[in-house]
JSON list of C-alpha atoms in Angstrom, two decimals:
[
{"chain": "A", "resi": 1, "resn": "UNK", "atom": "CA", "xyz": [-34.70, 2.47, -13.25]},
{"chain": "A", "resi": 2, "resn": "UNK", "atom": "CA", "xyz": [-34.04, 1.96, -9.41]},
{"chain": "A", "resi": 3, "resn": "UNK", "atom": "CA", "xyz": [-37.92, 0.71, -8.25]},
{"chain": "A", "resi": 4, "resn": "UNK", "atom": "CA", "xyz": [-36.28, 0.06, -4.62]},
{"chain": "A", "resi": 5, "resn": "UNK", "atom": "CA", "xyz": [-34.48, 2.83, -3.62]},
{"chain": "A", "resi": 6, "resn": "UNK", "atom": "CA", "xyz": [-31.91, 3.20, -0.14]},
{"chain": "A", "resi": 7, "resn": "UNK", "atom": "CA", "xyz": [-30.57, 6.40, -0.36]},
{"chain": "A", "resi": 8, "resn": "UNK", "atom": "CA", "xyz": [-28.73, 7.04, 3.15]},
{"chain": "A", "resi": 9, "resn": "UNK", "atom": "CA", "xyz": [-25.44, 4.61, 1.99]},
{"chain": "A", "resi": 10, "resn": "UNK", "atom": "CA", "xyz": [-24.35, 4.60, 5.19]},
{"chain": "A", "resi": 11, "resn": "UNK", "atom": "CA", "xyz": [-25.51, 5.03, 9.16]},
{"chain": "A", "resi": 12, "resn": "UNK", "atom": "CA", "xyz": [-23.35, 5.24, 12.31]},
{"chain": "A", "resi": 13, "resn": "UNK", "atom": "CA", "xyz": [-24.80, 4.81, 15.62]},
{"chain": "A", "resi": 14, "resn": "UNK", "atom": "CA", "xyz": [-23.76, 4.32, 19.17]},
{"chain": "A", "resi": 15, "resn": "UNK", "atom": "CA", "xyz": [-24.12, 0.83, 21.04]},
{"chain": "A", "resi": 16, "resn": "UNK", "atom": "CA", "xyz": [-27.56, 0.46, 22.66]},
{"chain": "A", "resi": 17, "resn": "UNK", "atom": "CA", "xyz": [-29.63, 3.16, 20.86]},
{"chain": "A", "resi": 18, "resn": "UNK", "atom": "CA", "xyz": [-31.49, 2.60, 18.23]},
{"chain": "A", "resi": 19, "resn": "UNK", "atom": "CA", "xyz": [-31.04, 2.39, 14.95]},
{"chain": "A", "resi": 20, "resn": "UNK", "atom": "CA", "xyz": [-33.59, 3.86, 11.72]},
{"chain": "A", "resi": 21, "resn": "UNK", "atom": "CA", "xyz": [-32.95, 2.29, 8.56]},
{"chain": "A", "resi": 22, "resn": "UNK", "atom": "CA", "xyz": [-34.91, 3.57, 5.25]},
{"chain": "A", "resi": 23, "resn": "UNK", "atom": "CA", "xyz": [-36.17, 2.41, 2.03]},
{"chain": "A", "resi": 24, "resn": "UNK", "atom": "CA", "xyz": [-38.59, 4.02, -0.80]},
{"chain": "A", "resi": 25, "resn": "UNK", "atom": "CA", "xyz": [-39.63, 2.12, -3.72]},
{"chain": "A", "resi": 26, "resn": "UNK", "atom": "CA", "xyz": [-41.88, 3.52, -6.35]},
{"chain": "A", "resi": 27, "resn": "UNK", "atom": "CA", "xyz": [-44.35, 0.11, -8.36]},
{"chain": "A", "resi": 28, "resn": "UNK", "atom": "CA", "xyz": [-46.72, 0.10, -6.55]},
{"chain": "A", "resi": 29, "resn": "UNK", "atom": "CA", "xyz": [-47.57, -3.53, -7.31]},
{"chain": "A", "resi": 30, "resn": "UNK", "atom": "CA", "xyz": [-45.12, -4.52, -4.62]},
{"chain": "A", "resi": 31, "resn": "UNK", "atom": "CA", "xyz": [-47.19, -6.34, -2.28]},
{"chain": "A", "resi": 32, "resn": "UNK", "atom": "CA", "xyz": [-44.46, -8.15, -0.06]},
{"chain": "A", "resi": 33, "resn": "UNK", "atom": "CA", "xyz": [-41.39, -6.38, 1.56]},
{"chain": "A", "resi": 34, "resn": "UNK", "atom": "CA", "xyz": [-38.07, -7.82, 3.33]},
{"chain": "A", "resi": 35, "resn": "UNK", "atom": "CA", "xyz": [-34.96, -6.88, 5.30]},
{"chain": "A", "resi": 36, "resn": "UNK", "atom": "CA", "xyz": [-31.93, -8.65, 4.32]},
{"chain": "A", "resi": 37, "resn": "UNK", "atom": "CA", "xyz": [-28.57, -8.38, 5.82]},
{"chain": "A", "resi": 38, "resn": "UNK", "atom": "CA", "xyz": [-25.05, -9.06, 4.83]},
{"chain": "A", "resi": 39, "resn": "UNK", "atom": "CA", "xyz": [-21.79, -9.55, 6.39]},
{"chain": "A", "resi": 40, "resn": "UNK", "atom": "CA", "xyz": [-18.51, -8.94, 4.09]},
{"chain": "A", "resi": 41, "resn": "UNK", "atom": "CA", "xyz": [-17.64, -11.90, 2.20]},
{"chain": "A", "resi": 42, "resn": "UNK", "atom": "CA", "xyz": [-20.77, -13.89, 3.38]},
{"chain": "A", "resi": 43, "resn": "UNK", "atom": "CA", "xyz": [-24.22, -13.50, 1.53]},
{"chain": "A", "resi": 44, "resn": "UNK", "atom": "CA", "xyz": [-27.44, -12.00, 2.39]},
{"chain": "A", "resi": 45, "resn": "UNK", "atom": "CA", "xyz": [-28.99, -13.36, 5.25]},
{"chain": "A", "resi": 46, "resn": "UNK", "atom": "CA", "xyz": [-32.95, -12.99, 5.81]},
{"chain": "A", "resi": 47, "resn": "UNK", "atom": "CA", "xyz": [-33.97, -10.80, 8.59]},
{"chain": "A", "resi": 48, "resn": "UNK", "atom": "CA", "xyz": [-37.58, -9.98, 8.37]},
{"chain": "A", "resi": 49, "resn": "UNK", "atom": "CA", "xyz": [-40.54, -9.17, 6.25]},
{"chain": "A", "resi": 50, "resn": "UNK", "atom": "CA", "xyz": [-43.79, -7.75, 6.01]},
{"chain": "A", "resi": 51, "resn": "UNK", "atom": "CA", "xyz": [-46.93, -8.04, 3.56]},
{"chain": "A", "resi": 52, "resn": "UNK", "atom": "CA", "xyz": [-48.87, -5.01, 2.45]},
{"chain": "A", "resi": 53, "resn": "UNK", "atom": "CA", "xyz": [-51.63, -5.77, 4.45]},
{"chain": "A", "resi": 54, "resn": "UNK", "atom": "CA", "xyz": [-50.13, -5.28, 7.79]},
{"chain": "A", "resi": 55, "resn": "UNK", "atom": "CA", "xyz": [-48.33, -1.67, 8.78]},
{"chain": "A", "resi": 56, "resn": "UNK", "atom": "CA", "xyz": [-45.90, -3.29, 11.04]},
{"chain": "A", "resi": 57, "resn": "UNK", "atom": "CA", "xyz": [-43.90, -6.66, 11.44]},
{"chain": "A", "resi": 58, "resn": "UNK", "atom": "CA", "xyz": [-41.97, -6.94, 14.83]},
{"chain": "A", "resi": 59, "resn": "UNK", "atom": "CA", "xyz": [-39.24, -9.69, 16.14]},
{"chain": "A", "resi": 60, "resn": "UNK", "atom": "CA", "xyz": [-37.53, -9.46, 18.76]},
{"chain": "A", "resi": 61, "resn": "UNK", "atom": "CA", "xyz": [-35.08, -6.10, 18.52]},
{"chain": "A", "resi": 62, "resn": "UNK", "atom": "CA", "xyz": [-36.36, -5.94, 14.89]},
{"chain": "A", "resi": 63, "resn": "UNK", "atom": "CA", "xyz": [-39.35, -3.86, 13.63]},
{"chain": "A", "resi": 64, "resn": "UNK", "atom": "CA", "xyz": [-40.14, -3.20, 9.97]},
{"chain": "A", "resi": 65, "resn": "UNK", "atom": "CA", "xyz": [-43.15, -0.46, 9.71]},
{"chain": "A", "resi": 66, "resn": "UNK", "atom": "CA", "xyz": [-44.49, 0.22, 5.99]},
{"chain": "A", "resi": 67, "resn": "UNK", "atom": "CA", "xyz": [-46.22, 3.34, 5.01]},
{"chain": "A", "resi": 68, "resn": "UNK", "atom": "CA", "xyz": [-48.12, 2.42, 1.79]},
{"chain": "A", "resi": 69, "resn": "UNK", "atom": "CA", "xyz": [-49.22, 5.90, 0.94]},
{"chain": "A", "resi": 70, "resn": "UNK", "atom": "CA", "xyz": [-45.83, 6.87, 0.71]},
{"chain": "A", "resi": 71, "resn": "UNK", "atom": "CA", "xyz": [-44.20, 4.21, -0.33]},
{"chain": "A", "resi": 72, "resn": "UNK", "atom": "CA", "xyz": [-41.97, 4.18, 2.04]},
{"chain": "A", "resi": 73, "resn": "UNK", "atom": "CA", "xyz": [-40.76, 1.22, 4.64]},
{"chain": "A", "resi": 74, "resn": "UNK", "atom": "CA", "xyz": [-37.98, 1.39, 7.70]},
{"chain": "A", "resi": 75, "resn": "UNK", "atom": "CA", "xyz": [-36.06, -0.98, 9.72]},
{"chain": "A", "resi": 76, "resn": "UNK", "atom": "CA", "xyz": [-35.68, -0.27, 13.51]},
{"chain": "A", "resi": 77, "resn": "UNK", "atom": "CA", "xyz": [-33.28, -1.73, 15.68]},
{"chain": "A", "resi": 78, "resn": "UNK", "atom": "CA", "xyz": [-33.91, -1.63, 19.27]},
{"chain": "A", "resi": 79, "resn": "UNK", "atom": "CA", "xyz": [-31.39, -1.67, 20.70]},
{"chain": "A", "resi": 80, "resn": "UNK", "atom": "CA", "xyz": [-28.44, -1.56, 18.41]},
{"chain": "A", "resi": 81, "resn": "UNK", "atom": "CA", "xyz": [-25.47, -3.73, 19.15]},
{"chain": "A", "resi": 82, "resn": "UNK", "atom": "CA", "xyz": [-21.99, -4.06, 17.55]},
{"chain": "A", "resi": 83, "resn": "UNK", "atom": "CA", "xyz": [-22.90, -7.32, 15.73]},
{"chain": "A", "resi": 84, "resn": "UNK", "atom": "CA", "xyz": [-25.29, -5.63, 13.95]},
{"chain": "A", "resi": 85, "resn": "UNK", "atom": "CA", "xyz": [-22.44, -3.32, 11.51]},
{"chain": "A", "resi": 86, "resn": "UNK", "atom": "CA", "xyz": [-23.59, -5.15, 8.19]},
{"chain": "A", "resi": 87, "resn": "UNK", "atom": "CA", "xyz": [-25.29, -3.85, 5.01]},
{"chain": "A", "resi": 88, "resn": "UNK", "atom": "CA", "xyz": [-28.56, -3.95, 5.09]},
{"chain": "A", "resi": 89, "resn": "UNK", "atom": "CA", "xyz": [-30.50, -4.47, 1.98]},
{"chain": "A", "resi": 90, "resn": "UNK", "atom": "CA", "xyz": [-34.66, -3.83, 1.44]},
{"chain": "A", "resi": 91, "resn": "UNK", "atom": "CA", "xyz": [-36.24, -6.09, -1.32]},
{"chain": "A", "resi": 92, "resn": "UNK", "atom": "CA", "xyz": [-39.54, -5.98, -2.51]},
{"chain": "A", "resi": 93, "resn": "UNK", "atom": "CA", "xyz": [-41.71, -8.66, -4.62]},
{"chain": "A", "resi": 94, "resn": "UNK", "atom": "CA", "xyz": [-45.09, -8.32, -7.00]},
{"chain": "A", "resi": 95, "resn": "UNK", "atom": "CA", "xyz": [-46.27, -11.38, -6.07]},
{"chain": "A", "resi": 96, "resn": "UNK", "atom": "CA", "xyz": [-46.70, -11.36, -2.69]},
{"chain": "A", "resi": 97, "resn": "UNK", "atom": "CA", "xyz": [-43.45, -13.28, -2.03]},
{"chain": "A", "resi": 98, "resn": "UNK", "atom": "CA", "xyz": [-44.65, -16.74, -3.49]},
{"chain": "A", "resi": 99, "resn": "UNK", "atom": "CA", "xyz": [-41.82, -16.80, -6.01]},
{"chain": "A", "resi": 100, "resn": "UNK", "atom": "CA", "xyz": [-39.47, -15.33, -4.27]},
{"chain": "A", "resi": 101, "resn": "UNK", "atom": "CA", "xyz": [-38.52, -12.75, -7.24]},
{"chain": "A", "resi": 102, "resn": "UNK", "atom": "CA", "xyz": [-37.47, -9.72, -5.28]},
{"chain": "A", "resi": 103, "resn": "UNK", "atom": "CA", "xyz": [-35.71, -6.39, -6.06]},
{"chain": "A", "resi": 104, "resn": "UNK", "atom": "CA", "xyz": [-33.66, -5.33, -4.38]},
{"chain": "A", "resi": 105, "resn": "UNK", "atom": "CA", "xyz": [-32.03, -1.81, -3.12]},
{"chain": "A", "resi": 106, "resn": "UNK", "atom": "CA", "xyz": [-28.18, -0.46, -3.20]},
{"chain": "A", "resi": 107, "resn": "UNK", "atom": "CA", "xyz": [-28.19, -1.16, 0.97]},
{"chain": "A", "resi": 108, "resn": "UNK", "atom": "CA", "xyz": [-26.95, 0.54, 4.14]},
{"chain": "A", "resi": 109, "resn": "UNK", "atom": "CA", "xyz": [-24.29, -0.46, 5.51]},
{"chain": "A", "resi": 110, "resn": "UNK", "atom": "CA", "xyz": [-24.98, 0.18, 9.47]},
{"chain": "A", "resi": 111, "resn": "UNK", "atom": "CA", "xyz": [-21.79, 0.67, 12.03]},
{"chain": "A", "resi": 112, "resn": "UNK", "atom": "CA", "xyz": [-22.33, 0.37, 15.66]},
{"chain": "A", "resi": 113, "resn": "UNK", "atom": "CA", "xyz": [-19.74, 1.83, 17.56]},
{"chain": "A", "resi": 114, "resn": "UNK", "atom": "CA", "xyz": [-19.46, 0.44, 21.18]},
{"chain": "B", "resi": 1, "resn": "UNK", "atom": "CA", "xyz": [-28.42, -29.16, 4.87]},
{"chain": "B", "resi": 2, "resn": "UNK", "atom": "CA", "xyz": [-24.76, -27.17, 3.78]},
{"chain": "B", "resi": 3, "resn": "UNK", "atom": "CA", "xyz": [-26.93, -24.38, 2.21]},
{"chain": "B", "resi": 4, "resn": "UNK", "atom": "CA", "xyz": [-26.05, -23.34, -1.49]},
{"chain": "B", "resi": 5, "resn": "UNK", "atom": "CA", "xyz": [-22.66, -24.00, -2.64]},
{"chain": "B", "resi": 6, "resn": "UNK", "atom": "CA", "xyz": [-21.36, -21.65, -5.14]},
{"chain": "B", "resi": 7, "resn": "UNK", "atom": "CA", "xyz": [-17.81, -22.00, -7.20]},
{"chain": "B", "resi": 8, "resn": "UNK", "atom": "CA", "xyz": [-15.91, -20.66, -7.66]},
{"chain": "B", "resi": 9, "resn": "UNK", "atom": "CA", "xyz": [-15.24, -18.03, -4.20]},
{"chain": "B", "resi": 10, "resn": "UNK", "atom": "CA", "xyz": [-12.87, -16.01, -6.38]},
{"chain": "B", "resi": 11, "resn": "UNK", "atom": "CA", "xyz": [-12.33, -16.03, -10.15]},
{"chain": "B", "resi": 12, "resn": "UNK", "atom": "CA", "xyz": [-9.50, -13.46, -11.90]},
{"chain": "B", "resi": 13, "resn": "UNK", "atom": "CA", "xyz": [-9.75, -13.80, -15.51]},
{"chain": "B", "resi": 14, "resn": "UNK", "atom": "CA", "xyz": [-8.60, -11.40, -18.74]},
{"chain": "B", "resi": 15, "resn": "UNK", "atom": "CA", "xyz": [-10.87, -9.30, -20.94]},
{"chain": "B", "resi": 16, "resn": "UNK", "atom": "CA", "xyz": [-12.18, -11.81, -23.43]},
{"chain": "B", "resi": 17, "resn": "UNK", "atom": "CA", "xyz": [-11.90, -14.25, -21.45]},
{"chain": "B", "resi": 18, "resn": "UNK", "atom": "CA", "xyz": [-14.80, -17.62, -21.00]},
{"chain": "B", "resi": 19, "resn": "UNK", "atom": "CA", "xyz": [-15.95, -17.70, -16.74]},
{"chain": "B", "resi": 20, "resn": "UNK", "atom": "CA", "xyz": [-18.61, -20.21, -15.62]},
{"chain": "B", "resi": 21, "resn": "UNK", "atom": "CA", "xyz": [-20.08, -19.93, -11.91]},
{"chain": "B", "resi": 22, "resn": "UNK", "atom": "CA", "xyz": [-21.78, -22.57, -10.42]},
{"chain": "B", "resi": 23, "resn": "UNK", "atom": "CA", "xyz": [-24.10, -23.14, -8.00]},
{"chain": "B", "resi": 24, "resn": "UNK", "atom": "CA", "xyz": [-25.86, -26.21, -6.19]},
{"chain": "B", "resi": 25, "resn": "UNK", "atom": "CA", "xyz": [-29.04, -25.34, -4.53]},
{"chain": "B", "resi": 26, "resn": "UNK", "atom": "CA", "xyz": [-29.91, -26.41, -1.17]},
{"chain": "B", "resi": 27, "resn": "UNK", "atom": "CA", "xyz": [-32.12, -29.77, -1.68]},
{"chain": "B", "resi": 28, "resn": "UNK", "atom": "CA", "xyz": [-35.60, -29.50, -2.08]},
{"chain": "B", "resi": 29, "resn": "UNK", "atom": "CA", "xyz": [-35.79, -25.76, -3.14]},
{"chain": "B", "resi": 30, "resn": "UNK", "atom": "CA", "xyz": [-37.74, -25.23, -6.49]},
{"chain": "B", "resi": 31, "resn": "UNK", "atom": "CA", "xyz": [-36.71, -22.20, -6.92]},
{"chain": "B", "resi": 32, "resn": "UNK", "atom": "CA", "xyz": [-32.97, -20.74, -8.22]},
{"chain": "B", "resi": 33, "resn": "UNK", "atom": "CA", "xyz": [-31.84, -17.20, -8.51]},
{"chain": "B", "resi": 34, "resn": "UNK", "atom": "CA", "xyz": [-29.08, -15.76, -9.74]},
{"chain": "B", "resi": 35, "resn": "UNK", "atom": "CA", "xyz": [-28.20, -12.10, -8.87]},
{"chain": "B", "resi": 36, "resn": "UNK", "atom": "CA", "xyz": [-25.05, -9.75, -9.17]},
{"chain": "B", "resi": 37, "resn": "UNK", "atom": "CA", "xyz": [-24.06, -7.19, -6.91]},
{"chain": "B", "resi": 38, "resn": "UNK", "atom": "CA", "xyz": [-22.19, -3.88, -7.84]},
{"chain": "B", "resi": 39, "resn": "UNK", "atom": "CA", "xyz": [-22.00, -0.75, -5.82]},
{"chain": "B", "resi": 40, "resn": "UNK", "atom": "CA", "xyz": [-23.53, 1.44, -7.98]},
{"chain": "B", "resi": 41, "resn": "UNK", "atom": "CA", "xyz": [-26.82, -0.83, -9.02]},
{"chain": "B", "resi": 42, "resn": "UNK", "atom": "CA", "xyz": [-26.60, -2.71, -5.20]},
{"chain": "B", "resi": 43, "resn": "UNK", "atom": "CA", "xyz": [-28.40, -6.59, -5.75]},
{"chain": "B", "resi": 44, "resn": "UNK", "atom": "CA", "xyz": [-29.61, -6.88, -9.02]},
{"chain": "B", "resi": 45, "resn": "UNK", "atom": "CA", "xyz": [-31.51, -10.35, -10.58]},
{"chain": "B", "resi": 46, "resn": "UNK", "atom": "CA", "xyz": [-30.26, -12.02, -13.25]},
{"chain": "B", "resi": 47, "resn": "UNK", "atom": "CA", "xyz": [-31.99, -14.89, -14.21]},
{"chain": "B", "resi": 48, "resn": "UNK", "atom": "CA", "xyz": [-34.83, -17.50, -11.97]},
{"chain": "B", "resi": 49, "resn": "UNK", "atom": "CA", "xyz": [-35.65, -20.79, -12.34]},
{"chain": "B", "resi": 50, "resn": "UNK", "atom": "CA", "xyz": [-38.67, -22.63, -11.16]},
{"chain": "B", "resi": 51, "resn": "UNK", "atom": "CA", "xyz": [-38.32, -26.30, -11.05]},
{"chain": "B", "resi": 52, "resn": "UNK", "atom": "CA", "xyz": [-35.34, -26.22, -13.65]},
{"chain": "B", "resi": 53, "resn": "UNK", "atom": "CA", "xyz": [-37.07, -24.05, -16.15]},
{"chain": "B", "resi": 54, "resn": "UNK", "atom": "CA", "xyz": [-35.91, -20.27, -16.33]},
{"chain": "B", "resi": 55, "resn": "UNK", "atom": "CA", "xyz": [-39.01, -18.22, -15.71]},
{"chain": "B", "resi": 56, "resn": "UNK", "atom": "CA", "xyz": [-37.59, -14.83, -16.42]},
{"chain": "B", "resi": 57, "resn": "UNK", "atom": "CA", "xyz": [-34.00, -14.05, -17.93]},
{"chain": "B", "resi": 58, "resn": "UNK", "atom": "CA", "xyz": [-35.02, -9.70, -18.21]},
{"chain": "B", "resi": 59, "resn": "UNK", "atom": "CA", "xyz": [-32.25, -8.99, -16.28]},
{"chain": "B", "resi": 60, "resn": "UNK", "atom": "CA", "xyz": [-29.62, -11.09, -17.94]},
{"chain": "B", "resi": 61, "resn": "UNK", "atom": "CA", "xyz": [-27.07, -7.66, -19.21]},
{"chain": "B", "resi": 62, "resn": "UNK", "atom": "CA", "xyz": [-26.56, -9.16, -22.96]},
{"chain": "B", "resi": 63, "resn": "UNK", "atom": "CA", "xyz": [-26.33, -12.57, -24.92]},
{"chain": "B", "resi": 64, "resn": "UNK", "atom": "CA", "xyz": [-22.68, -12.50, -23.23]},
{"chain": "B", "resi": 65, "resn": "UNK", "atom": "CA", "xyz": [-24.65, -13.94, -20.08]},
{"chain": "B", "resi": 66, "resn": "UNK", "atom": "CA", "xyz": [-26.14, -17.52, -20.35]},
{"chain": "B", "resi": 67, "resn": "UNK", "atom": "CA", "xyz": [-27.34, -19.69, -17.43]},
{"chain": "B", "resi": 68, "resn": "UNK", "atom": "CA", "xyz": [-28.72, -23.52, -17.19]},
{"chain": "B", "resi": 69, "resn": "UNK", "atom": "CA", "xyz": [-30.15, -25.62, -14.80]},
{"chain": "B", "resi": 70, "resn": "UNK", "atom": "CA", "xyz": [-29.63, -28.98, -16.54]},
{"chain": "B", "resi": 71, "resn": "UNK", "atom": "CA", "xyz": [-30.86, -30.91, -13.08]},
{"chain": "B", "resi": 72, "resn": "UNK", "atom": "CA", "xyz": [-32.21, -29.76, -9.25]},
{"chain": "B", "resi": 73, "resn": "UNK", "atom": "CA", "xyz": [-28.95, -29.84, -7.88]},
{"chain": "B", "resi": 74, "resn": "UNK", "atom": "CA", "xyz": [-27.09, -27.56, -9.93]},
{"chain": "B", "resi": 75, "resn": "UNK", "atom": "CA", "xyz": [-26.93, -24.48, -11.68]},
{"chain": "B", "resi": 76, "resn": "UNK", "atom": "CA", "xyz": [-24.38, -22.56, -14.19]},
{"chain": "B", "resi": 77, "resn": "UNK", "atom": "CA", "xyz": [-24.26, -19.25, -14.79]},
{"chain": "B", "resi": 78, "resn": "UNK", "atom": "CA", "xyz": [-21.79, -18.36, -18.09]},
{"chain": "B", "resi": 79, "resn": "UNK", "atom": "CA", "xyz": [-20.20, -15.00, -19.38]},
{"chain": "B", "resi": 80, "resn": "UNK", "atom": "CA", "xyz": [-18.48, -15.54, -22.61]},
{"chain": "B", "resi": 81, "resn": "UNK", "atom": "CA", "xyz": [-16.50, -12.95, -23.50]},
{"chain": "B", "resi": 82, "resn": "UNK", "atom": "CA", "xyz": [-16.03, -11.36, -20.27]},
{"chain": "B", "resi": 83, "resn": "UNK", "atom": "CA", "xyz": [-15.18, -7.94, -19.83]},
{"chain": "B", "resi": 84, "resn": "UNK", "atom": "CA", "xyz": [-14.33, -5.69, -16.89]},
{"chain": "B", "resi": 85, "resn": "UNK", "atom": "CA", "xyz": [-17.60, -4.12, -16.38]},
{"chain": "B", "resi": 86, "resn": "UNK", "atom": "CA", "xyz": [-18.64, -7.77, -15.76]},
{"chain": "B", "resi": 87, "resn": "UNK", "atom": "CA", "xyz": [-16.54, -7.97, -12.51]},
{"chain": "B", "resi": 88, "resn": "UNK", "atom": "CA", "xyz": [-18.93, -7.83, -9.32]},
{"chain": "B", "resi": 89, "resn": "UNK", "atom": "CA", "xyz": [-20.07, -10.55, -6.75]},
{"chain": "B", "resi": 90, "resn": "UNK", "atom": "CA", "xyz": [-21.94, -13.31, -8.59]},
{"chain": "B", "resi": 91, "resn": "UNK", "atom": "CA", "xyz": [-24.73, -14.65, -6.39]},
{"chain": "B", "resi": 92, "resn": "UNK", "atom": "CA", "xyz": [-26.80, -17.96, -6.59]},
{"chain": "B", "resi": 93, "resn": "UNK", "atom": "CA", "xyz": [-29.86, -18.13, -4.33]},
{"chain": "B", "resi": 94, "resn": "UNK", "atom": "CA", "xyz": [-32.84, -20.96, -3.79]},
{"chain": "B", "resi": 95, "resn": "UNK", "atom": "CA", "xyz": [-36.03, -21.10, -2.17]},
{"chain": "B", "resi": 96, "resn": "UNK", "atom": "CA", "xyz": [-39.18, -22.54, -1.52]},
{"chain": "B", "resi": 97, "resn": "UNK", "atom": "CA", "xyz": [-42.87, -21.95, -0.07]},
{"chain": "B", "resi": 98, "resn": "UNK", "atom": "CA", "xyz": [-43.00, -22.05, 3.12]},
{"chain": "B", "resi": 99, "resn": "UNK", "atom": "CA", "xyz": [-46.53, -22.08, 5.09]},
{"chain": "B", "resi": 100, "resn": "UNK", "atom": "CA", "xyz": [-44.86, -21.15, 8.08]},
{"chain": "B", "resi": 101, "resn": "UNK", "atom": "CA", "xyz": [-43.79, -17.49, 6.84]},
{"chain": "B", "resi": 102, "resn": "UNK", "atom": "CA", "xyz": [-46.28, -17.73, 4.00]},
{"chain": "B", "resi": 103, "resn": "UNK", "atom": "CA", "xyz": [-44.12, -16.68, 1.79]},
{"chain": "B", "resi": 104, "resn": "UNK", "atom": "CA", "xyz": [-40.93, -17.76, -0.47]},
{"chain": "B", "resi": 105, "resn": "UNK", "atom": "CA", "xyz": [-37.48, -17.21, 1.41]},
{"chain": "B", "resi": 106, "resn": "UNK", "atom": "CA", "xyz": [-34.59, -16.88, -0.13]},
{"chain": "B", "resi": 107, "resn": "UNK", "atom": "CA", "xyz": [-31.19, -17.95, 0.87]},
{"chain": "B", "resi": 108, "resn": "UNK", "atom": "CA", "xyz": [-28.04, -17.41, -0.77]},
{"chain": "B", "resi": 109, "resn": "UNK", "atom": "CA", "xyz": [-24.62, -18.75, -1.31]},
{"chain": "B", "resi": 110, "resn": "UNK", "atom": "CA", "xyz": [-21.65, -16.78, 0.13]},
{"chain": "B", "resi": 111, "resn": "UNK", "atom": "CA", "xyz": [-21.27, -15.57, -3.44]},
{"chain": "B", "resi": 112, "resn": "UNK", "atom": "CA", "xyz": [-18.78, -15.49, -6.77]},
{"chain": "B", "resi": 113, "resn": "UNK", "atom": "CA", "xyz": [-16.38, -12.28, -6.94]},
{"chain": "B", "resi": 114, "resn": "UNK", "atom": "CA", "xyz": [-15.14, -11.89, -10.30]},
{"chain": "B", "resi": 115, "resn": "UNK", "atom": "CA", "xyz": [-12.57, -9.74, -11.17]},
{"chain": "B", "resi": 116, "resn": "UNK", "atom": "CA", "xyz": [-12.36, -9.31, -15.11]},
{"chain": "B", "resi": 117, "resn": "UNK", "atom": "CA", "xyz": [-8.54, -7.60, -15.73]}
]
């Protein structure tokens, strides 16, 4: 049972525009969201995050907007550069992210061609 | 701080095989997490500790899969047999509260990949 769901495997995109990045989950007891991303042979790296109470989280060329009524979050990248080809994974916790206990989804694994 | 240390980077065993992964957490962090990553099922969580003590162990596959934290610097995680629907990146991850970002971090090891022949 896949509570954290990223269903586009893969995105391609051209250097400087930007770049959408999706993620559906279905508890809704998830109260805490994040963006983690990962570089082959190096582990996940945080990016950003956002709490339920907010509809948008924004640093720097990163912006994470959350939809609560569909369950739904995305990852913007403004603008995209070639350092940015990674996977990305979405997470989500219960408990507001005091643990730390997240689940995560399959990831995206973002290429930006130059 | 040299963040969390996992061994070992690469581990090629046979079917029936014993494979322990460690992992020191980064000093300080309560927390410990230990998650595997597969294509199919992406980052899944094994097993977390809080302050030693394993808190939830759901996602532990079967009672192949054991993992201790005997101190706050260091962490096991145990397949015994293995087989080779057990190979997949292995990784340990710690974290703690932070008021800054209000909420717990994680940050993770460059990971375990275990191939099980």
């Amino acid at each position: 049972d896949q509570q954290v769901k990223q269903n586009s495997p893969s995105l391609s995109v051209q250097e400087g525009r930007i770049s959408i990045l999706n993620c559906d989950y279905t508890n809704s007891m998830f109260d805490y969201f994040l963006w983690y991303k990962k570089y082959p042979a190096e582990g996940p790296t945080f990016l950003i995050s956002i709490s339920s109470i907010k509809d948008k989280n924004e640093d720097g060329r990163f912006t994470v907007f959350l939809n609560k009524s569909a369950k739904h979050l995305s990852l913007h990248i403004v603008p995209s550069q070639p350092g940015d080809s990674a996977v990305y994974f979405c997470a989500a916790s219960p408990f507001g992210g005091n643990t730390g206990k997240l689940i995560f989804g399959q990831g995206t694994t973002l290429q930006v061609k130059p | 701080d040299a963040g969390v240390i996992q061994s070992p980077r690469h581990e090629v065993t046979e079917m029936g095989q014993e494979v322990t992964l460690r992992c020191k957490p980064i000093s300080g962090h309560d927390y410990l997490f230990w998650y595997r990553q597969t294509m199919m099922r992406g980052l899944e969580l094994l097993i977390y500790f809080n302050n030693n003590v394993p808190i939830d162990d759901s996602g532990m596959p079967e009672d192949r899969f054991s993992a201790k934290m005997p101190n706050a610097s260091f962490s096991t995680l145990k397949i015994q047999p293995s087989e080779p629907r057990d190979s997949a990146v292995y990784f340990c991850a710690s974290s703690s509260y932070a008021e800054s970002s209000g909420a717990n971090v994680l940050t993770f090891g460059a990971g375990s990949r275990l191939t099980v022949l």
